[in-house]
PDB file of C-alpha atoms in Angstrom:
ATOM      1  CA  MET N  25       1.696   6.291 -43.481  1.00 70.00           C
ATOM      2  CA  ASN N  26      -0.048   3.813 -40.600  1.00 84.00           C
ATOM      3  CA  ALA N  27      -0.993   1.096 -41.849  1.00 87.00           C
ATOM      4  CA  MET N  28      -4.132   0.350 -39.427  1.00 92.00           C
ATOM      5  CA  ASN N  29      -5.179   3.650 -40.782  1.00 93.00           C
ATOM      6  CA  PRO N  30      -8.672   3.719 -43.317  1.00 96.00           C
ATOM      7  CA  ILE N  31      -8.719   1.436 -46.199  1.00 96.00           C
ATOM      8  CA  VAL N  32     -10.344   3.844 -48.998  1.00 94.00           C
ATOM      9  CA  LEU N  33     -12.169   2.229 -52.026  1.00 94.00           C
ATOM     10  CA  VAL N  34     -13.043   4.893 -54.592  1.00 91.00           C
ATOM     11  CA  GLU N  35     -16.091   3.153 -56.597  1.00 90.00           C
ATOM     12  CA  GLU N  36     -19.629   3.440 -57.769  1.00 88.00           C
ATOM     13  CA  ASN N  37     -20.319   0.327 -59.072  1.00 87.00           C
ATOM     14  CA  GLN N  38     -22.136  -1.490 -56.215  1.00 91.00           C
ATOM     15  CA  GLU N  39     -20.865  -5.175 -57.699  1.00 88.00           C
ATOM     16  CA  ASN N  40     -17.021  -4.199 -57.137  1.00 87.00           C
ATOM     17  CA  ARG N  41     -17.841  -2.642 -53.998  1.00 92.00           C
ATOM     18  CA  ARG N  42     -19.146  -6.139 -52.456  1.00 92.00           C
ATOM     19  CA  LEU N  43     -16.194  -7.678 -54.204  1.00 89.00           C
ATOM     20  CA  PHE N  44     -14.148  -5.843 -52.111  1.00 93.00           C
ATOM     21  CA  LYS N  45     -15.879  -5.951 -48.636  1.00 95.00           C
ATOM     22  CA  GLN N  46     -16.144  -9.355 -49.413  1.00 94.00           C
ATOM     23  CA  VAL N  47     -12.617  -9.860 -50.114  1.00 93.00           C
ATOM     24  CA  PHE N  48     -11.454  -7.735 -46.786  1.00 96.00           C
ATOM     25  CA  LEU N  49     -14.111  -9.958 -44.651  1.00 96.00           C
ATOM     26  CA  ASP N  50     -11.875 -12.881 -45.591  1.00 96.00           C
ATOM     27  CA  LEU N  51      -8.620 -11.510 -45.411  1.00 96.00           C
ATOM     28  CA  LYS N  52      -9.906 -10.119 -42.130  1.00 96.00           C
ATOM     29  CA  VAL N  53      -8.597  -7.246 -42.276  1.00 96.00           C
ATOM     30  CA  LYS N  54      -8.829  -4.986 -39.315  1.00 95.00           C
ATOM     31  CA  ASN N  55      -8.934  -1.737 -40.832  1.00 96.00           C
ATOM     32  CA  ARG N  56     -12.175   0.671 -41.143  1.00 97.00           C
ATOM     33  CA  ILE N  57     -13.180   0.511 -45.159  1.00 97.00           C
ATOM     34  CA  LEU N  58     -14.413   4.099 -46.107  1.00 97.00           C
ATOM     35  CA  PHE N  59     -16.109   4.163 -49.701  1.00 96.00           C
ATOM     36  CA  TYR N  60     -16.560   7.228 -51.843  1.00 94.00           C
ATOM     37  CA  SER N  61     -17.735   7.303 -55.757  1.00 91.00           C
ATOM     38  CA  THR N  62     -15.573   9.942 -56.784  1.00 87.00           C
ATOM     39  CA  PHE N  63     -12.454  11.371 -56.303  1.00 86.00           C
ATOM     40  CA  LEU N  64     -13.308  15.088 -55.180  1.00 87.00           C
ATOM     41  CA  GLU N  65     -15.479  13.442 -53.063  1.00 91.00           C
ATOM     42  CA  ALA N  66     -13.387  11.532 -51.171  1.00 90.00           C
ATOM     43  CA  LYS N  67     -10.775  14.077 -50.992  1.00 88.00           C
ATOM     44  CA  ARG N  68     -13.360  16.711 -49.607  1.00 91.00           C
ATOM     45  CA  GLN N  69     -14.110  14.086 -46.762  1.00 94.00           C
ATOM     46  CA  LEU N  70     -11.113  12.762 -46.406  1.00 92.00           C
ATOM     47  CA  MET N  71      -9.787  16.075 -45.193  1.00 90.00           C
ATOM     48  CA  ALA N  72     -12.714  17.341 -43.275  1.00 94.00           C
ATOM     49  CA  GLN N  73     -13.005  14.828 -41.279  1.00 94.00           C
ATOM     50  CA  GLU N  74      -8.654  14.973 -40.931  1.00 92.00           C
ATOM     51  CA  ILE N  75      -8.360  11.111 -42.062  1.00 92.00           C
ATOM     52  CA  MET N  76      -5.066  10.307 -43.300  1.00 91.00           C
ATOM     53  CA  PRO N  77      -5.713   7.035 -45.222  1.00 92.00           C
ATOM     54  CA  PHE N  78      -3.694   3.998 -45.264  1.00 92.00           C
ATOM     55  CA  LEU N  79      -4.222   3.014 -49.154  1.00 92.00           C
ATOM     56  CA  VAL N  80      -6.387   4.109 -51.459  1.00 90.00           C
ATOM     57  CA  PHE N  81      -8.131   1.727 -54.081  1.00 90.00           C
ATOM     58  CA  SER N  82      -9.507   3.365 -57.073  1.00 85.00           C
ATOM     59  CA  ASN N  83     -11.215   2.042 -60.422  1.00 79.00           C
ATOM     60  CA  VAL N  84      -8.830   3.002 -63.184  1.00 74.00           C
ATOM     61  CA  LEU N  85     -11.323   4.294 -64.952  1.00 69.00           C
ATOM     62  CA  HIS N  86     -11.737   6.972 -62.381  1.00 63.00           C
ATOM     63  CA  ILE N  87      -9.060   8.745 -63.618  1.00 65.00           C
ATOM     64  CA  GLY N  88     -10.188   9.971 -67.029  1.00 60.00           C
ATOM     65  CA  GLU N  89     -13.127  11.447 -65.701  1.00 57.00           C
ATOM     66  CA  SER N  90     -13.606  15.245 -64.753  1.00 51.00           C
ATOM     67  CA  ASN N  91     -10.281  16.696 -63.059  1.00 53.00           C
ATOM     68  CA  ASN N  92     -10.124  13.189 -61.029  1.00 52.00           C
ATOM     69  CA  ASP N  93      -6.714  13.205 -62.158  1.00 54.00           C
ATOM     70  CA  SER N  94      -5.826  16.189 -59.849  1.00 63.00           C
ATOM     71  CA  HIS N  95      -8.340  15.283 -57.307  1.00 65.00           C
ATOM     72  CA  TYR N  96      -6.344  11.399 -56.607  1.00 63.00           C
ATOM     73  CA  LYS N  97      -2.847  13.547 -56.854  1.00 67.00           C
ATOM     74  CA  ASP N  98      -3.881  15.288 -54.328  1.00 68.00           C
ATOM     75  CA  ILE N  99      -4.588  12.701 -51.977  1.00 72.00           C
ATOM     76  CA  GLY N 100      -1.818  10.708 -52.638  1.00 68.00           C
ATOM     77  CA  VAL N 101       0.534  13.778 -51.984  1.00 70.00           C
ATOM     78  CA  GLN N 102      -1.292  15.516 -49.480  1.00 72.00           C
ATOM     79  CA  MET N 103      -2.019  12.410 -47.484  1.00 75.00           C
ATOM     80  CA  LYS N 104       1.018  10.563 -48.358  1.00 77.00           C
ATOM     81  CA  CYS N 105      -0.398   7.453 -49.171  1.00 82.00           C
ATOM     82  CA  PRO N 106      -0.049   5.048 -52.137  1.00 82.00           C
ATOM     83  CA  CYS N 107      -3.483   5.292 -54.426  1.00 82.00           C
ATOM     84  CA  LEU N 108      -3.829   1.893 -56.443  1.00 84.00           C
ATOM     85  CA  PHE N 109      -5.819   1.522 -59.409  1.00 81.00           C
ATOM     86  CA  PHE N 110      -7.418  -1.719 -60.561  1.00 80.00           C
ATOM     87  CA  SER N 111      -9.374  -2.837 -63.339  1.00 74.00           C
ATOM     88  CA  ILE N 112     -12.237  -5.611 -62.820  1.00 68.00           C
ATOM     89  CA  LEU N 113     -12.189  -5.727 -66.794  1.00 61.00           C
ATOM     90  CA  PHE N 114      -9.246  -7.769 -67.196  1.00 52.00           C
ATOM     91  CA  THR N 115      -7.811 -11.707 -66.524  1.00 48.00           C
ATOM     92  CA  GLN N 116      -4.379 -11.231 -65.508  1.00 43.00           C
ATOM     93  CA  SER N 117      -2.992 -10.086 -62.258  1.00 41.00           C
ATOM     94  CA  PHE N 118      -0.325  -7.775 -61.851  1.00 41.00           C
ATOM     95  CA  VAL N 119       1.731  -4.818 -60.565  1.00 42.00           C
ATOM     96  CA  ILE N 120       2.972  -1.899 -62.394  1.00 44.00           C
ATOM     97  CA  ASP N 121       5.349   1.047 -61.470  1.00 40.00           C
ATOM     98  CA  PRO N 122       4.662   1.548 -58.010  1.00 41.00           C
ATOM     99  CA  PHE N 123       6.879   4.482 -57.554  1.00 41.00           C
ATOM    100  CA  ALA N 124       5.957   6.920 -60.401  1.00 44.00           C
ATOM    101  CA  PHE N 125       4.359   9.865 -59.926  1.00 42.00           C
ATOM    102  CA  PRO N 126       1.814  10.755 -58.857  1.00 45.00           C
ATOM    103  CA  PRO N 127       2.501   7.853 -56.230  1.00 46.00           C
ATOM    104  CA  LYS N 128      -0.009   5.497 -57.685  1.00 48.00           C
ATOM    105  CA  SER N 129       0.359   1.638 -58.589  1.00 52.00           C
ATOM    106  CA  TYR N 130      -2.042   0.109 -60.838  1.00 52.00           C
ATOM    107  CA  PHE N 131      -3.029  -3.749 -61.201  1.00 55.00           C
ATOM    108  CA  ILE N 132      -5.589  -5.482 -62.756  1.00 53.00           C
ATOM    109  CA  THR N 133      -8.013  -7.602 -60.896  1.00 48.00           C
ATOM    110  CA  PRO N 134      -8.018 -11.048 -61.741  1.00 51.00           C
ATOM    111  CA  CYS N 135     -11.224 -12.994 -62.997  1.00 62.00           C
ATOM    112  CA  ASN N 136     -10.933 -15.917 -60.037  1.00 75.00           C
ATOM    113  CA  THR N 137     -12.133 -14.424 -56.270  1.00 80.00           C
ATOM    114  CA  GLU N 138      -9.234 -16.152 -54.481  1.00 86.00           C
ATOM    115  CA  ARG N 139      -6.386 -15.117 -57.111  1.00 83.00           C
ATOM    116  CA  PHE N 140      -7.737 -11.296 -56.410  1.00 84.00           C
ATOM    117  CA  LYS N 141      -7.634 -11.811 -52.948  1.00 89.00           C
ATOM    118  CA  ASN N 142      -4.320 -13.144 -52.890  1.00 90.00           C
ATOM    119  CA  VAL N 143      -3.538  -9.841 -54.649  1.00 87.00           C
ATOM    120  CA  ILE N 144      -5.253  -7.556 -51.987  1.00 91.00           C
ATOM    121  CA  ASN N 145      -3.557  -9.564 -49.419  1.00 93.00           C
ATOM    122  CA  SER N 146      -0.458  -8.919 -50.996  1.00 91.00           C
ATOM    123  CA  ILE N 147      -0.774  -5.636 -51.669  1.00 90.00           C
ATOM    124  CA  ILE N 148      -1.319  -5.049 -47.880  1.00 91.00           C
ATOM    125  CA  GLN N 149       0.851  -6.703 -46.717  1.00 90.00           C
ATOM    126  CA  TYR N 150       3.912  -5.292 -48.642  1.00 88.00           C
ATOM    127  CA  TRP N 151       3.080  -1.176 -47.110  1.00 86.00           C
ATOM    128  CA  SER N 152       2.650  -2.451 -44.011  1.00 87.00           C
ATOM    129  CA  GLU N 153       5.886  -3.330 -43.855  1.00 84.00           C
ATOM    130  CA  ARG N 154       8.494  -0.965 -42.624  1.00 70.00           C
ATOM    131  CA  LYS N 155      11.024  -0.592 -44.843  1.00 65.00           C
ATOM    132  CA  SER N 156       7.925   0.193 -48.026  1.00 63.00           C
ATOM    133  CA  LYS N 157       6.579   3.095 -45.735  1.00 64.00           C
ATOM    134  CA  GLU N 158      10.012   4.467 -45.431  1.00 70.00           C
ATOM    135  CA  ILE N 159      10.872   3.884 -48.732  1.00 72.00           C
ATOM    136  CA  TYR N 160       7.813   5.464 -49.615  1.00 66.00           C
ATOM    137  CA  LYS N 161       7.464   8.458 -46.976  1.00 68.00           C
ATOM    138  CA  VAL N 162      11.288   9.660 -48.439  1.00 70.00           C
ATOM    139  CA  GLN N 163       9.815   9.372 -52.576  1.00 71.00           C
ATOM    140  CA  SER N 164       6.651  11.530 -51.338  1.00 66.00           C
ATOM    141  CA  GLU N 165       8.703  14.140 -49.350  1.00 69.00           C
ATOM    142  CA  ARG N 166      10.933  14.082 -52.400  1.00 72.00           C
ATOM    143  CA  ARG N 167       8.026  14.443 -54.641  1.00 65.00           C
ATOM    144  CA  ILE N 168       6.786  17.230 -52.607  1.00 63.00           C
ATOM    145  CA  ARG N 169       9.722  18.737 -52.732  1.00 70.00           C
ATOM    146  CA  SER N 170       9.896  18.852 -56.319  1.00 69.00           C
ATOM    147  CA  ALA N 171       6.633  20.109 -57.028  1.00 62.00           C
ATOM    148  CA  SER N 172       7.127  22.983 -54.616  1.00 65.00           C
ATOM    149  CA  THR N 173      10.402  24.080 -56.601  1.00 67.00           C
ATOM    150  CA  SER N 174       8.541  23.564 -59.984  1.00 58.00           C
ATOM    151  CA  THR N 175       5.698  26.192 -59.118  1.00 54.00           C
ATOM    152  CA  LYS N 176       8.089  28.646 -58.148  1.00 54.00           C
ATOM    153  CA  PRO N 177       8.460  31.553 -60.485  1.00 54.00           C
ATOM    154  CA  SER N 178      12.007  31.829 -61.919  1.00 51.00           C
ATOM    155  CA  SER N 179      14.036  34.816 -60.739  1.00 50.00           C
ATOM    156  CA  SER N 180      15.016  36.933 -63.820  1.00 46.00           C
TER     157      SER N 180
END
């Protein structure tokens, strides 16, 4: 995971996209920002162009859509990057379960733009730290090994 790689936003709502664009601009984020409407579109484009994202943000509502569950798992595991889910519908801000399988965190965007900016800034800073990336790498490798051993047929 390279902190200078692109940040991906999976979101079809233009208003939410504008919010993220403004926050990234205000925070002076130097990463390229890539926007996709679905996980499938993101997965296809990222893999076709061999892009390894730094972070993936997605509206939590995308998880329930057809087969998005497997696509975000693929992005998180194959590209070894955290997938973070947000919701614009609620007013509290918190991070839950950043090291669960599949790699994901949930945070809910505050209704206040300044607080939202602070949440995004904290997330980017956290994942930019060397220790965080090393912990994530080790845990990703464990998940991959675990997933590959659980799919092997057992010998009778």
